[in-house]
Amino acid sequence: PKPKVPMEDVANDMNIRLAGGRTENEGRIEMKFDDGEWGVACGDGWGVREAIVACKQLGLGYAAATMSTSIFGGSNMTKVVSGLGCRGNEESLLDCGHDDF
Protein backbone atom coordinates (compact mmCIF):
# COMPACT_ATOMS: atom_id res chain seq x y z
CA PRO A 1 0.00 0.00 0.00
CA LYS A 2 1.00 3.60 -0.55
CA PRO A 3 2.27 5.49 2.50
CA LYS A 4 -0.13 7.83 4.26
CA VAL A 5 0.25 11.58 3.80
CA PRO A 6 0.31 13.61 7.05
CA MET A 7 -2.90 15.63 7.42
CA GLU A 8 -0.89 18.59 8.64
CA ASP A 9 0.71 18.74 5.17
CA VAL A 10 -2.64 19.72 3.63
CA ALA A 11 -4.36 21.72 6.40
CA ASN A 12 -3.43 24.07 9.22
CA ASP A 13 -6.59 23.57 11.24
CA MET A 14 -9.29 20.91 11.56
CA ASN A 15 -12.56 21.12 13.43
CA ILE A 16 -14.70 18.06 14.05
CA ARG A 17 -18.17 17.50 15.43
CA LEU A 18 -20.63 14.65 15.99
CA ALA A 19 -23.95 14.84 14.13
CA GLY A 20 -26.96 12.64 13.49
CA GLY A 21 -26.78 10.61 16.71
CA ARG A 22 -29.49 9.93 19.26
CA THR A 23 -27.28 11.29 22.05
CA GLU A 24 -24.41 13.77 22.20
CA ASN A 25 -21.96 10.86 22.45
CA GLU A 26 -22.79 9.14 19.14
CA GLY A 27 -23.15 10.01 15.50
CA ARG A 28 -21.11 10.56 12.39
CA ILE A 29 -17.90 12.55 12.51
CA GLU A 30 -18.07 15.68 10.43
CA MET A 31 -14.89 17.61 9.77
CA LYS A 32 -13.87 20.98 8.41
CA PHE A 33 -10.37 21.93 7.29
CA ASP A 34 -9.20 25.52 7.65
CA ASP A 35 -12.06 27.70 6.36
CA GLY A 36 -13.64 25.00 4.18
CA GLU A 37 -17.09 23.43 4.26
CA TRP A 38 -18.18 20.68 6.65
CA GLY A 39 -17.85 17.19 5.22
CA VAL A 40 -17.25 13.59 6.24
CA ALA A 41 -14.40 11.10 6.00
CA CYS A 42 -14.70 8.27 3.53
CA GLY A 43 -15.33 5.08 5.53
CA ASP A 44 -12.32 3.32 3.97
CA GLY A 45 -9.90 2.61 6.79
CA TRP A 46 -12.10 4.11 9.54
CA GLY A 47 -11.80 1.96 12.63
CA VAL A 48 -11.52 2.04 16.38
CA ARG A 49 -8.13 3.82 16.38
CA GLU A 50 -9.57 6.71 14.38
CA ALA A 51 -12.62 6.76 16.69
CA ILE A 52 -10.35 6.85 19.76
CA VAL A 53 -8.56 9.93 18.40
CA ALA A 54 -11.84 11.62 17.37
CA CYS A 55 -13.36 11.05 20.82
CA LYS A 56 -10.21 12.37 22.48
CA GLN A 57 -10.31 15.47 20.25
CA LEU A 58 -13.98 16.01 21.15
CA GLY A 59 -13.29 15.57 24.87
CA LEU A 60 -15.48 12.46 25.09
CA GLY A 61 -12.97 10.04 26.53
CA TYR A 62 -12.38 6.57 25.11
CA ALA A 63 -14.07 4.86 22.14
CA ALA A 64 -14.60 1.13 22.65
CA ALA A 65 -16.17 0.47 19.25
CA THR A 66 -16.98 2.07 15.92
CA MET A 67 -19.30 1.44 13.03
CA SER A 68 -18.70 2.08 9.36
CA THR A 69 -22.31 2.68 8.40
CA SER A 70 -24.62 5.36 7.10
CA ILE A 71 -27.04 4.85 10.00
CA PHE A 72 -26.21 8.37 11.22
CA GLY A 73 -26.68 9.92 7.77
CA GLY A 74 -24.16 12.02 5.90
CA SER A 75 -24.00 9.91 2.74
CA ASN A 76 -24.92 12.99 0.69
CA MET A 77 -22.14 15.11 2.24
CA THR A 78 -18.82 15.85 0.59
CA LYS A 79 -16.04 13.40 1.43
CA VAL A 80 -13.22 15.65 2.62
CA VAL A 81 -10.65 12.94 3.38
CA SER A 82 -10.05 9.35 2.31
CA GLY A 83 -8.21 6.48 3.96
CA LEU A 84 -7.71 8.16 7.32
CA GLY A 85 -5.16 6.22 9.35
CA CYS A 86 -4.33 6.79 13.02
CA ARG A 87 -2.22 4.86 15.54
CA GLY A 88 -4.63 5.73 18.35
CA ASN A 89 -2.27 7.84 20.43
CA GLU A 90 -2.66 11.09 18.48
CA GLU A 91 -4.30 14.12 20.11
CA SER A 92 -6.22 15.12 16.97
CA LEU A 93 -7.24 13.62 13.64
CA LEU A 94 -5.01 16.32 12.14
CA ASP A 95 -2.06 14.33 13.55
CA CYS A 96 -3.11 11.23 11.56
CA GLY A 97 -2.34 10.33 7.98
CA HIS A 98 -4.58 9.90 4.95
CA ASP A 99 -4.45 8.57 1.41
CA ASP A 100 -3.07 10.97 -1.17
CA PHE A 101 -5.80 12.10 -3.56
mmCIF file of C-alpha atoms in Angstrom:
data_model
loop_
_atom_site.group_PDB
_atom_site.id
_atom_site.type_symbol
_atom_site.label_atom_id
_atom_site.label_comp_id
_atom_site.label_asym_id
_atom_site.label_seq_id
_atom_site.Cartn_x
_atom_site.Cartn_y
_atom_site.Cartn_z
ATOM 1 C CA PRO A 1 0.000 0.000 0.000
ATOM 2 C CA LYS A 2 0.997 3.602 -0.553
ATOM 3 C CA PRO A 3 2.271 5.494 2.498
ATOM 4 C CA LYS A 4 -0.128 7.828 4.264
ATOM 5 C CA VAL A 5 0.248 11.582 3.804
ATOM 6 C CA PRO A 6 0.315 13.609 7.048
ATOM 7 C CA MET A 7 -2.898 15.630 7.417
ATOM 8 C CA GLU A 8 -0.890 18.590 8.637
ATOM 9 C CA ASP A 9 0.712 18.741 5.166
ATOM 10 C CA VAL A 10 -2.636 19.725 3.630
ATOM 11 C CA ALA A 11 -4.356 21.719 6.399
ATOM 12 C CA ASN A 12 -3.434 24.066 9.220
ATOM 13 C CA ASP A 13 -6.585 23.565 11.240
ATOM 14 C CA MET A 14 -9.286 20.910 11.559
ATOM 15 C CA ASN A 15 -12.559 21.118 13.430
ATOM 16 C CA ILE A 16 -14.700 18.059 14.055
ATOM 17 C CA ARG A 17 -18.170 17.495 15.432
ATOM 18 C CA LEU A 18 -20.630 14.652 15.987
ATOM 19 C CA ALA A 19 -23.948 14.845 14.130
ATOM 20 C CA GLY A 20 -26.960 12.639 13.492
ATOM 21 C CA GLY A 21 -26.780 10.609 16.706
ATOM 22 C CA ARG A 22 -29.490 9.926 19.263
ATOM 23 C CA THR A 23 -27.279 11.290 22.050
ATOM 24 C CA GLU A 24 -24.408 13.771 22.199
ATOM 25 C CA ASN A 25 -21.958 10.858 22.447
ATOM 26 C CA GLU A 26 -22.788 9.139 19.145
ATOM 27 C CA GLY A 27 -23.149 10.012 15.499
ATOM 28 C CA ARG A 28 -21.110 10.556 12.385
ATOM 29 C CA ILE A 29 -17.901 12.546 12.513
ATOM 30 C CA GLU A 30 -18.073 15.684 10.427
ATOM 31 C CA MET A 31 -14.889 17.611 9.770
ATOM 32 C CA LYS A 32 -13.875 20.976 8.406
ATOM 33 C CA PHE A 33 -10.375 21.931 7.292
ATOM 34 C CA ASP A 34 -9.197 25.519 7.648
ATOM 35 C CA ASP A 35 -12.057 27.703 6.355
ATOM 36 C CA GLY A 36 -13.643 24.995 4.184
ATOM 37 C CA GLU A 37 -17.087 23.427 4.261
ATOM 38 C CA TRP A 38 -18.180 20.683 6.655
ATOM 39 C CA GLY A 39 -17.850 17.187 5.221
ATOM 40 C CA VAL A 40 -17.250 13.586 6.240
ATOM 41 C CA ALA A 41 -14.400 11.103 6.003
ATOM 42 C CA CYS A 42 -14.697 8.269 3.533
ATOM 43 C CA GLY A 43 -15.328 5.082 5.530
ATOM 44 C CA ASP A 44 -12.317 3.316 3.973
ATOM 45 C CA GLY A 45 -9.904 2.609 6.793
ATOM 46 C CA TRP A 46 -12.103 4.112 9.536
ATOM 47 C CA GLY A 47 -11.795 1.964 12.628
ATOM 48 C CA VAL A 48 -11.520 2.035 16.383
ATOM 49 C CA ARG A 49 -8.126 3.815 16.382
ATOM 50 C CA GLU A 50 -9.571 6.709 14.384
ATOM 51 C CA ALA A 51 -12.616 6.759 16.689
ATOM 52 C CA ILE A 52 -10.351 6.854 19.765
ATOM 53 C CA VAL A 53 -8.562 9.928 18.398
ATOM 54 C CA ALA A 54 -11.835 11.624 17.367
ATOM 55 C CA CYS A 55 -13.360 11.051 20.818
ATOM 56 C CA LYS A 56 -10.208 12.373 22.479
ATOM 57 C CA GLN A 57 -10.312 15.466 20.246
ATOM 58 C CA LEU A 58 -13.978 16.011 21.149
ATOM 59 C CA GLY A 59 -13.291 15.568 24.874
ATOM 60 C CA LEU A 60 -15.480 12.456 25.089
ATOM 61 C CA GLY A 61 -12.974 10.035 26.529
ATOM 62 C CA TYR A 62 -12.382 6.572 25.108
ATOM 63 C CA ALA A 63 -14.071 4.856 22.145
ATOM 64 C CA ALA A 64 -14.597 1.130 22.648
ATOM 65 C CA ALA A 65 -16.175 0.470 19.246
ATOM 66 C CA THR A 66 -16.982 2.069 15.922
ATOM 67 C CA MET A 67 -19.302 1.444 13.026
ATOM 68 C CA SER A 68 -18.701 2.077 9.355
ATOM 69 C CA THR A 69 -22.307 2.681 8.395
ATOM 70 C CA SER A 70 -24.618 5.355 7.098
ATOM 71 C CA ILE A 71 -27.043 4.847 10.000
ATOM 72 C CA PHE A 72 -26.205 8.371 11.221
ATOM 73 C CA GLY A 73 -26.684 9.924 7.765
ATOM 74 C CA GLY A 74 -24.161 12.021 5.899
ATOM 75 C CA SER A 75 -24.002 9.913 2.738
ATOM 76 C CA ASN A 76 -24.919 12.990 0.691
ATOM 77 C CA MET A 77 -22.137 15.106 2.241
ATOM 78 C CA THR A 78 -18.818 15.851 0.589
ATOM 79 C CA LYS A 79 -16.043 13.401 1.434
ATOM 80 C CA VAL A 80 -13.218 15.652 2.619
ATOM 81 C CA VAL A 81 -10.652 12.945 3.377
ATOM 82 C CA SER A 82 -10.050 9.353 2.311
ATOM 83 C CA GLY A 83 -8.207 6.477 3.956
ATOM 84 C CA LEU A 84 -7.711 8.162 7.319
ATOM 85 C CA GLY A 85 -5.156 6.223 9.348
ATOM 86 C CA CYS A 86 -4.327 6.793 13.022
ATOM 87 C CA ARG A 87 -2.215 4.861 15.538
ATOM 88 C CA GLY A 88 -4.632 5.729 18.347
ATOM 89 C CA ASN A 89 -2.266 7.840 20.434
ATOM 90 C CA GLU A 90 -2.659 11.094 18.484
ATOM 91 C CA GLU A 91 -4.295 14.116 20.112
ATOM 92 C CA SER A 92 -6.217 15.121 16.968
ATOM 93 C CA LEU A 93 -7.241 13.618 13.638
ATOM 94 C CA LEU A 94 -5.012 16.322 12.143
ATOM 95 C CA ASP A 95 -2.063 14.331 13.547
ATOM 96 C CA CYS A 96 -3.115 11.228 11.561
ATOM 97 C CA GLY A 97 -2.337 10.333 7.975
ATOM 98 C CA HIS A 98 -4.584 9.898 4.945
ATOM 99 C CA ASP A 99 -4.450 8.571 1.413
ATOM 100 C CA ASP A 100 -3.073 10.970 -1.167
ATOM 101 C CA PHE A 101 -5.804 12.104 -3.564
#
